[in-house]
Amino acid sequence: MLTESLVREAYEYGKQFTGEGRVADYIPRLGQARRDEVGITVCAVDGQVFQAGDAEKRFSIQSISKVLNLIFALEKHGFDTVFHQTRMEPSGDPFNSMQKLSDNQEIPFNPMVNLGALAVTDLLIPYGFTTLKDYICSLCEDPGITMDEEIFESEWSHCDRNYSLAYLLKSKGVLKHDVTEVMRLYTQLCSLSVHTGDLAKLGALLASGGVRDGKECVREETVRTVLTIMFTCGLYDGSGEFAVRVGLPGKSGVGGGILAVSPHKMGIGVYSPSLDEKGNSLPGQQMIAYLARREKLHLFE
Amino acid sequence: MLTESLVREAYEYGKQFTGEGRVADYIPRLGQARRDEVGITVCAVDGQVFQAGDAEKRFSIQSISKVLNLIFALEKHGFDTVFHQTRMEPSGDPFNSMQKLSDNQEIPFNPMVNLGALAVTDLLIPYGFTTLKDYICSLCEDPGITMDEEIFESEWSHCDRNYSLAYLLKSKGVLKHDVTEVMRLYTQLCSLSVHTGDLAKLGALLASGGVRDGKECVREETVRTVLTIMFTCGLYDGSGEFAVRVGLPGKSGVGGGILAVSPHKMGIGVYSPSLDEKGNSLPGQQMIAYLARREKLHLFE
Amino acid sequence: MLTESLVREAYEYGKQFTGEGRVADYIPRLGQARRDEVGITVCAVDGQVFQAGDAEKRFSIQSISKVLNLIFALEKHGFDTVFHQTRMEPSGDPFNSMQKLSDNQEIPFNPMVNLGALAVTDLLIPYGFTTLKDYICSLCEDPGITMDEEIFESEWSHCDRNYSLAYLLKSKGVLKHDVTEVMRLYTQLCSLSVHTGDLAKLGALLASGGVRDGKECVREETVRTVLTIMFTCGLYDGSGEFAVRVGLPGKSGVGGGILAVSPHKMGIGVYSPSLDEKGNSLPGQQMIAYLARREKLHLFE
Amino acid sequence: MLTESLVREAYEYGKQFTGEGRVADYIPRLGQARRDEVGITVCAVDGQVFQAGDAEKRFSIQSISKVLNLIFALEKHGFDTVFHQTRMEPSGDPFNSMQKLSDNQEIPFNPMVNLGALAVTDLLIPYGFTTLKDYICSLCEDPGITMDEEIFESEWSHCDRNYSLAYLLKSKGVLKHDVTEVMRLYTQLCSLSVHTGDLAKLGALLASGGVRDGKECVREETVRTVLTIMFTCGLYDGSGEFAVRVGLPGKSGVGGGILAVSPHKMGIGVYSPSLDEKGNSLPGQQMIAYLARREKLHLFE
């Protein structure tokens, strides 16, 4: 049974792994995180919340924003428009790969790799950053989510690879808007500061089929689609292994956060910037795996 | 509620799509199938069985044997040995691709592409075809499953690409046994003749966590692993889309069969050799999708 | 023996092939060229000049500028600096490929593919367009070479793929200067208007080991390097076949021009915008091949 | 001027580099070579022969046999048949690469990579090993060239990667004969024992346009074709750099030999099993480079 002490056990378990990973440093500002920081929040669908460690320490959302962008795009534009911009196939390639697109494909493999996320961001341009940020605050029930200017500046001056991806998409006709506008919005959304409570709240909303307090906040089809893609593509080229070993939809970011969802049960937010070689938080994965094992959360249990 | 008439409706629905696909012809003997054949069997975990159409018409199991090989290998050798032979990542590449391995990877991406299935077959060599076949008969509760000699001969004389894959694995040290022995066993197992009842029985066993009549036939860890990999990799490079749209673990074969599993509920076996451009039965996918929609089987519903 | 009538024969021979190719249209302004235009100039090292057809009709230099950029870079920076920016290996890939670089390579394969040409252009930034243009005018002994503004504007609004390549190079640390500056200079140099006389003059200079009127205009090492790279990489992914069949260093552009050099004998400039599927002028190749056969110019004759 | 003492100087120069390379060990028997062995023979087209060091020490011909196979195939089948089996484009990929073929290409890139050499060998099957060996003996004017049984056995038991390539070619319809027959003949021809005198003799024949003692031994078109392909593709993925720096057609083998040709001047055979990371003899390249510099042999000098 989900209890305060179980969550604390998960935290203690995960904390052991901080020494084995390393902090992302390809964006200088991210490199300043302390790899021994570890936090966790679990929100049950019944509203109970359990936390341990640096649960409310803010960190950079990074790629977890891809989930929020996808939700927003699906809600505003619908399934067909979104999947005209990107496929929904796991790619087996690293997050910043351009290989498949540079060859024969006309649209990206899925919305969780950078190419696909940029293609989705193109649909968000008419709404603008503030609308998106407010939407995210409301989904996470946290008005305190803001863009970290330092992170944004640091990323903005180290985004040549993403620019290369964006221009490739432009040359294929996938991006309809100005490349710099798409890049700016994409990078702004990656630079949001969240804490594990935000992720857990969002996770609980998805775990509840998009319903909160009896009200549909996110359409059921959107929830289903997003959770499936998180399950098959959410942890970069470690997605398959996380699916087999843990068995929950998840989405990681190089800021150290992971969002995981146990349908009908709970949302989980974890944080530790100590990353494995694929860019996924090592203690974070271990905490989720611990909970999944103890609570038998694996989808195919 | 699962009823005879619902299954018949699914059958009628799927039958409309026979004209849109085409029969696999890269193996001449497979090309002789009639694309208007359509069959379905559903086995509920409570033992009820519903059928429609060519439900007991035998067809070539082809790639669905990859699931059975993986189950056997996991049962006999355990998780670590199997995943020393192959990873468990969706690859985003066609089933017969060699690209990723020919570059930098040392082992195949997953056991559902040909490279990975050959790597798993290497573990089966000490047991031999008869043992495997008997095991499969018992899992499917059908002593009538035999190898179709004509299919085998036809495939055996058109397997140069697979030989190329097998020698590539040999050169990487993945295959420990003789290449021709591995190729023969692999091809024999692809040439088994099954009907939708066999697949549905197998599916029901997996839906029940490996337990049949109160007895553990397959270990729980094996079931969990196999279902997850089916979910992320089971329909070739259409796996992601099937996962999003249907939301069930499945495995297709170019013989026209698809096995699908709804955990704790039912196993589904479908058949129609009318394939889409990715090699998956078109009416087959539609029948499963119909059932999933009507019975709300999507994993993230 | 090289005569007026032999050059005319080559022209007549080449003219037959105008109907088999097609005009480049990926840059709209280029698409306005008339594919039945054909011209040729041959400059012998002894100063004789022979022309036929549209020999002095100006056309867009396009990729032939890569040769001029490379010459300038080698003259100003020397061999080691240039080949720190790019390798000198034929790549077997199309001119706008990013595949090899996006994987493991740190620098482009050679200065004749777009990636490599952009990497070389980075070295030209401190000199600026006017200096480059004047240098080219002097090598071609034609003060009338100018940038075609319409071509430049058309290319500048259709250069997303090249921007993608440039940002990829920036992300790898190959480009030291501002991406837009490099792109602008690269595109300006591609937009120069030349005629076959210019190419033939340049070719004759290279055929003479860089010496004109007893004066060393280009260093011998530069000439040797440039001619070798033209021989192995000058006609995109048709370079190997041109080398075998014709046996001369050449460089083509999608504007329809080809520069060819017969060392110690002559420079050849040809033009016809009727391109084969690899982007090389079809009548142009045929005219050079005709001359090479008749005059036994093949390097391995 | 080519003299005994110049050749000795080249030898002394090359000898300094033995310590920087390493002996090929992927075929165990090759790994037994001593990397301080160095030899050179130069045959001028006028018949003069100069030698130094281990000039008559026999070593394994390895990939240099690709040149002889290509000559034989061109002489017996003609240009069109041979280049229906393989293209003539440098590939930019390693010798044992399958990447380009496994994707979209239907035939190999060129006859100097393993795929292309196997495709050429398919044309040799009707003639058989003895005929080929006798032909090679006659071209090299050395009746003592025989197959090294130990090398053959060692390669034959380590040829899985080549088998993979051969089956890939079979699956594409490029190989018409039995895969094992093609593999055997290919491996036998790689296992011939030659010395630098053999290579220099062969080189001198090619330098003379295929004529020896006034008699045409090899057709002029064949010579031209082979030398061009050696120039663009002869030293694996170091071909472009060798072409730029040395400027002569060459072909290397992992046995440590290199054949180089200076048209109308001389054939050069060098040997030292101390290889660079691309598989080319390091002292061998240096000896040829030394001669080319001193005698101004660069094709674009």
Short mmCIF file of C-alpha atoms in Angstrom, two decimals, chain C:
data_model
loop_
_atom_site.label_atom_id
_atom_site.label_comp_id
_atom_site.label_asym_id
_atom_site.label_seq_id
_atom_site.Cartn_x
_atom_site.Cartn_y
_atom_site.Cartn_z
CA MET C 1 45.39 18.01 -82.72
CA LEU C 2 43.34 20.65 -80.96
CA THR C 3 41.62 22.75 -83.63
CA GLU C 4 38.65 25.00 -84.05
CA SER C 5 36.87 22.26 -85.98
CA LEU C 6 37.50 19.61 -83.34
CA VAL C 7 35.94 21.86 -80.70
CA ARG C 8 32.99 22.45 -83.02
CA GLU C 9 32.61 18.68 -83.49
CA ALA C 10 32.58 18.25 -79.72
CA TYR C 11 29.90 20.91 -79.53
CA GLU C 12 27.77 19.26 -82.20
CA TYR C 13 28.20 15.92 -80.49
CA GLY C 14 27.18 17.27 -77.09
CA LYS C 15 24.21 19.18 -78.48
CA GLN C 16 22.46 15.89 -79.25
CA PHE C 17 22.08 15.18 -75.54
CA THR C 18 20.20 18.31 -74.49
CA GLY C 19 16.87 16.53 -74.71
CA GLU C 20 17.81 13.78 -72.25
CA GLY C 21 18.51 15.84 -69.13
CA ARG C 22 16.52 18.31 -67.12
CA VAL C 23 17.10 21.78 -65.72
CA ALA C 24 17.65 22.08 -61.95
CA ASP C 25 14.52 23.48 -60.37
CA TYR C 26 15.04 23.22 -56.64
CA ILE C 27 16.11 26.84 -56.80
CA PRO C 28 13.30 28.55 -58.75
CA ARG C 29 15.49 31.09 -60.54
CA LEU C 30 17.79 28.32 -61.86
CA GLY C 31 14.72 26.62 -63.30
CA GLN C 32 14.37 29.40 -65.82
CA ALA C 33 17.44 28.34 -67.81
CA ARG C 34 16.80 26.94 -71.31
CA ARG C 35 18.04 23.40 -71.54
CA ASP C 36 18.97 23.62 -75.22
CA GLU C 37 21.70 26.14 -74.52
CA VAL C 38 25.13 24.60 -75.12
CA GLY C 39 28.53 26.23 -75.11
CA ILE C 40 32.19 25.31 -74.96
CA THR C 41 35.55 27.04 -74.68
CA VAL C 42 38.92 25.35 -74.76
CA CYS C 43 42.08 27.23 -73.75
CA ALA C 44 45.32 25.50 -74.63
CA VAL C 45 48.28 26.12 -72.35
CA ASP C 46 49.99 27.86 -75.28
CA GLY C 47 47.27 30.51 -75.24
CA GLN C 48 45.12 29.38 -78.15
CA VAL C 49 41.38 29.67 -77.50
CA PHE C 50 38.59 27.83 -79.34
CA GLN C 51 34.89 28.31 -78.78
CA ALA C 52 31.55 27.06 -80.04
CA GLY C 53 27.89 27.68 -79.28
CA ASP C 54 26.84 29.70 -76.24
CA ALA C 55 30.43 30.00 -75.12
CA GLU C 56 30.05 33.48 -73.69
CA LYS C 57 26.53 33.16 -72.38
CA ARG C 58 26.68 33.75 -68.63
CA PHE C 59 25.30 31.18 -66.22
CA SER C 60 25.36 30.55 -62.49
CA ILE C 61 28.67 29.09 -61.30
CA GLN C 62 27.06 27.22 -58.41
CA SER C 63 29.28 24.39 -57.08
CA ILE C 64 32.19 25.19 -59.34
CA SER C 65 32.81 28.01 -56.87
CA LYS C 66 33.90 25.26 -54.45
CA VAL C 67 37.09 24.91 -56.49
CA LEU C 68 37.79 28.62 -56.30
CA ASN C 69 37.09 28.77 -52.59
CA LEU C 70 39.44 25.85 -52.04
CA ILE C 71 42.19 27.48 -54.11
CA PHE C 72 41.86 30.72 -52.18
CA ALA C 73 41.80 28.97 -48.83
CA LEU C 74 44.86 26.88 -49.65
CA GLU C 75 46.74 29.94 -50.89
CA LYS C 76 45.95 32.02 -47.83
CA HIS C 77 45.89 29.42 -45.04
CA GLY C 78 47.99 26.53 -46.34
CA PHE C 79 47.37 22.81 -46.60
CA ASP C 80 47.25 21.94 -42.91
CA THR C 81 44.72 24.57 -41.87
CA VAL C 82 42.37 23.69 -44.72
CA PHE C 83 42.55 19.98 -44.02
CA HIS C 84 41.89 20.57 -40.38
CA GLN C 85 38.46 21.83 -41.53
CA THR C 86 37.69 18.95 -43.91
CA ARG C 87 39.11 15.62 -44.97
CA MET C 88 39.94 14.84 -48.60
CA GLU C 89 38.14 11.54 -49.00
CA PRO C 90 35.46 10.89 -51.60
CA SER C 91 32.28 10.16 -49.69
CA GLY C 92 30.00 8.22 -51.99
CA ASP C 93 27.12 10.33 -50.72
CA PRO C 94 24.99 13.00 -52.41
CA PHE C 95 26.23 16.60 -52.31
CA ASN C 96 23.82 17.68 -49.59
CA SER C 97 24.21 14.60 -47.41
CA MET C 98 24.64 14.99 -43.69
CA GLN C 99 24.65 11.33 -42.88
CA LYS C 100 28.32 10.67 -42.29
CA LEU C 101 28.82 13.82 -40.24
CA SER C 102 25.71 13.37 -38.18
CA ASP C 103 27.04 10.03 -37.02
CA ASN C 104 30.59 9.83 -35.91
CA GLN C 105 32.74 12.01 -38.05
CA GLU C 106 33.94 15.29 -36.67
CA ILE C 107 34.77 17.03 -39.95
CA PRO C 108 33.32 16.70 -43.46
CA PHE C 109 34.57 14.18 -45.98
CA ASN C 110 35.84 16.58 -48.64
CA PRO C 111 35.61 20.19 -49.84
CA MET C 112 33.43 19.31 -52.84
CA VAL C 113 30.33 18.29 -50.86
CA ASN C 114 28.32 21.10 -49.33
CA LEU C 115 29.43 20.33 -45.78
CA GLY C 116 33.07 20.53 -46.74
CA ALA C 117 32.58 23.62 -48.86
CA LEU C 118 30.91 25.39 -45.94
CA ALA C 119 33.80 24.37 -43.72
CA VAL C 120 36.22 25.89 -46.23
CA THR C 121 34.10 29.03 -46.53
CA ASP C 122 34.55 29.58 -42.80
CA LEU C 123 38.22 30.29 -43.58
CA LEU C 124 37.24 32.92 -46.14
CA ILE C 125 35.16 35.11 -43.83
CA PRO C 126 38.02 37.42 -42.82
CA TYR C 127 38.52 38.32 -46.50
CA GLY C 128 34.92 39.03 -47.52
CA PHE C 129 32.99 38.76 -50.73
CA THR C 130 34.62 41.56 -52.69
CA THR C 131 38.13 40.27 -52.15
CA LEU C 132 37.03 36.79 -53.18
CA LYS C 133 35.20 38.04 -56.23
CA ASP C 134 38.19 40.09 -57.34
CA TYR C 135 40.46 37.10 -56.86
CA ILE C 136 38.17 34.97 -59.01
CA CYS C 137 38.01 37.67 -61.67
CA SER C 138 41.76 37.72 -61.80
CA LEU C 139 42.16 33.92 -61.97
CA CYS C 140 39.61 33.82 -64.80
CA GLU C 141 40.98 36.97 -66.42
CA ASP C 142 37.47 38.34 -66.61
CA PRO C 143 36.63 41.56 -64.76
CA GLY C 144 33.01 41.07 -65.80
CA ILE C 145 32.22 38.32 -63.29
CA THR C 146 29.58 39.62 -60.88
CA MET C 147 27.05 38.21 -58.52
CA ASP C 148 23.63 37.62 -60.09
CA GLU C 149 21.28 39.28 -57.59
CA GLU C 150 18.23 37.38 -58.74
CA ILE C 151 19.97 34.03 -58.38
CA PHE C 152 21.28 35.07 -54.98
CA GLU C 153 17.85 36.10 -53.76
CA SER C 154 16.29 32.91 -55.09
CA GLU C 155 18.90 30.74 -53.40
CA TRP C 156 18.87 32.73 -50.21
CA SER C 157 15.17 32.03 -49.82
CA HIS C 158 15.66 28.30 -50.51
CA CYS C 159 18.67 27.42 -48.41
CA ASP C 160 17.16 25.68 -45.40
CA ARG C 161 18.97 22.44 -46.09
CA ASN C 162 22.29 24.26 -46.30
CA TYR C 163 21.47 26.11 -43.08
CA SER C 164 20.88 22.74 -41.50
CA LEU C 165 24.32 21.61 -42.66
CA ALA C 166 25.92 24.84 -41.48
CA TYR C 167 24.43 24.57 -37.98
CA LEU C 168 25.53 20.95 -37.83
CA LEU C 169 29.07 22.12 -38.58
CA LYS C 170 28.71 24.87 -35.99
CA SER C 171 27.59 22.33 -33.39
CA LYS C 172 30.68 20.23 -34.16
CA GLY C 173 32.92 23.25 -33.72
CA VAL C 174 34.02 23.25 -37.37
CA LEU C 175 32.60 26.69 -38.13
CA LYS C 176 34.29 29.41 -36.10
CA HIS C 177 32.34 32.31 -37.59
CA ASP C 178 28.69 33.27 -37.48
CA VAL C 179 26.53 30.77 -39.35
CA THR C 180 24.63 33.41 -41.29
CA GLU C 181 27.83 35.12 -42.37
CA VAL C 182 29.24 31.83 -43.64
CA MET C 183 25.98 31.00 -45.38
CA ARG C 184 25.81 34.42 -47.00
CA LEU C 185 29.35 34.31 -48.38
CA TYR C 186 28.89 30.72 -49.55
CA THR C 187 25.67 31.60 -51.33
CA GLN C 188 27.09 34.81 -52.83
CA LEU C 189 29.98 32.85 -54.29
CA CYS C 190 27.56 30.26 -55.71
CA SER C 191 25.66 33.10 -57.38
CA LEU C 192 28.51 34.41 -59.50
CA SER C 193 27.77 34.63 -63.22
CA VAL C 194 30.45 33.11 -65.41
CA HIS C 195 30.78 31.89 -68.98
CA THR C 196 32.67 28.94 -70.41
CA GLY C 197 35.58 31.23 -71.29
CA ASP C 198 36.10 31.93 -67.59
CA LEU C 199 36.19 28.25 -66.74
CA ALA C 200 38.53 27.45 -69.60
CA LYS C 201 40.90 30.21 -68.54
CA LEU C 202 40.92 28.97 -64.99
CA GLY C 203 41.41 25.43 -66.29
CA ALA C 204 44.36 26.48 -68.43
CA LEU C 205 45.97 28.13 -65.43
CA LEU C 206 45.64 24.90 -63.44
CA ALA C 207 46.83 22.90 -66.46
CA SER C 208 49.96 25.07 -66.43
CA GLY C 209 50.74 24.28 -62.82
CA GLY C 210 49.47 27.63 -61.63
CA VAL C 211 51.81 29.64 -63.85
CA ARG C 212 50.56 32.28 -66.29
CA ASP C 213 52.82 34.45 -68.42
CA GLY C 214 55.78 33.08 -66.55
CA LYS C 215 54.40 34.14 -63.21
CA GLU C 216 53.22 31.81 -60.45
CA CYS C 217 49.60 32.81 -59.80
CA VAL C 218 48.75 29.73 -57.75
CA ARG C 219 51.25 27.65 -55.81
CA GLU C 220 52.12 24.27 -57.30
CA GLU C 221 51.04 22.41 -54.16
CA THR C 222 47.65 24.09 -54.33
CA VAL C 223 47.20 23.12 -57.98
CA ARG C 224 48.17 19.50 -57.29
CA THR C 225 45.80 19.28 -54.34
CA VAL C 226 42.86 20.88 -56.10
CA LEU C 227 43.21 18.80 -59.26
CA THR C 228 43.42 15.58 -57.27
CA ILE C 229 40.30 16.39 -55.29
CA MET C 230 38.47 17.39 -58.47
CA PHE C 231 39.44 14.03 -59.95
CA THR C 232 38.17 11.97 -57.00
CA CYS C 233 35.21 14.13 -55.90
CA GLY C 234 34.34 16.67 -58.58
CA LEU C 235 31.13 15.33 -60.08
CA TYR C 236 29.09 14.51 -56.96
CA ASP C 237 28.23 10.80 -56.75
CA GLY C 238 29.11 10.42 -60.43
CA SER C 239 32.77 11.28 -59.81
CA GLY C 240 34.08 7.73 -60.06
CA GLU C 241 32.36 7.06 -63.36
CA PHE C 242 33.56 10.35 -64.88
CA ALA C 243 37.10 9.53 -63.74
CA VAL C 244 36.98 6.09 -65.38
CA ARG C 245 35.23 7.10 -68.58
CA VAL C 246 36.79 10.53 -69.19
CA GLY C 247 39.86 10.49 -67.01
CA LEU C 248 40.19 14.22 -66.27
CA PRO C 249 39.79 16.31 -63.13
CA GLY C 250 36.45 18.08 -63.38
CA LYS C 251 34.00 20.09 -61.32
CA SER C 252 30.36 20.54 -62.14
CA GLY C 253 27.67 22.91 -60.92
CA VAL C 254 23.89 22.61 -61.11
CA GLY C 255 23.91 25.83 -63.13
CA GLY C 256 25.05 23.62 -66.01
CA GLY C 257 28.74 24.40 -66.11
CA ILE C 258 31.67 22.00 -65.90
CA LEU C 259 35.31 22.89 -65.55
CA ALA C 260 37.80 20.25 -66.74
CA VAL C 261 41.57 20.26 -66.80
CA SER C 262 44.02 18.31 -68.93
CA PRO C 263 47.34 18.86 -67.19
CA HIS C 264 50.04 20.45 -69.32
CA LYS C 265 47.59 20.67 -72.21
CA MET C 266 44.39 22.64 -71.77
CA GLY C 267 41.53 23.96 -69.71
CA ILE C 268 37.99 23.18 -70.80
CA GLY C 269 34.82 25.06 -69.89
CA VAL C 270 31.45 23.71 -70.96
CA TYR C 271 27.88 24.75 -70.31
CA SER C 272 24.43 23.33 -70.75
CA PRO C 273 21.76 23.34 -68.04
CA SER C 274 20.39 19.97 -69.12
CA LEU C 275 21.43 17.86 -66.12
CA ASP C 276 21.57 14.13 -65.46
CA GLU C 277 20.01 12.70 -62.31
CA LYS C 278 23.19 13.37 -60.31
CA GLY C 279 23.16 17.07 -61.15
CA ASN C 280 25.90 17.06 -63.78
CA SER C 281 25.40 18.67 -67.19
CA LEU C 282 24.75 15.85 -69.64
CA PRO C 283 25.82 17.59 -72.86
CA GLY C 284 28.71 19.08 -70.89
CA GLN C 285 30.06 15.69 -69.87
CA GLN C 286 29.60 14.43 -73.41
CA MET C 287 31.58 17.30 -74.91
CA ILE C 288 34.47 16.75 -72.52
CA ALA C 289 34.35 13.00 -73.14
CA TYR C 290 34.42 13.60 -76.89
CA LEU C 291 37.51 15.78 -76.64
CA ALA C 292 39.20 13.36 -74.26
CA ARG C 293 38.66 10.47 -76.63
CA ARG C 294 39.78 12.32 -79.71
CA GLU C 295 42.79 13.95 -78.07
CA LYS C 296 43.66 10.99 -75.86
CA LEU C 297 43.49 13.10 -72.73
CA HIS C 298 42.60 10.33 -70.26
CA LEU C 299 45.13 10.52 -67.45
CA PHE C 300 45.77 6.80 -67.68
CA GLU C 301 45.94 6.63 -71.45
#
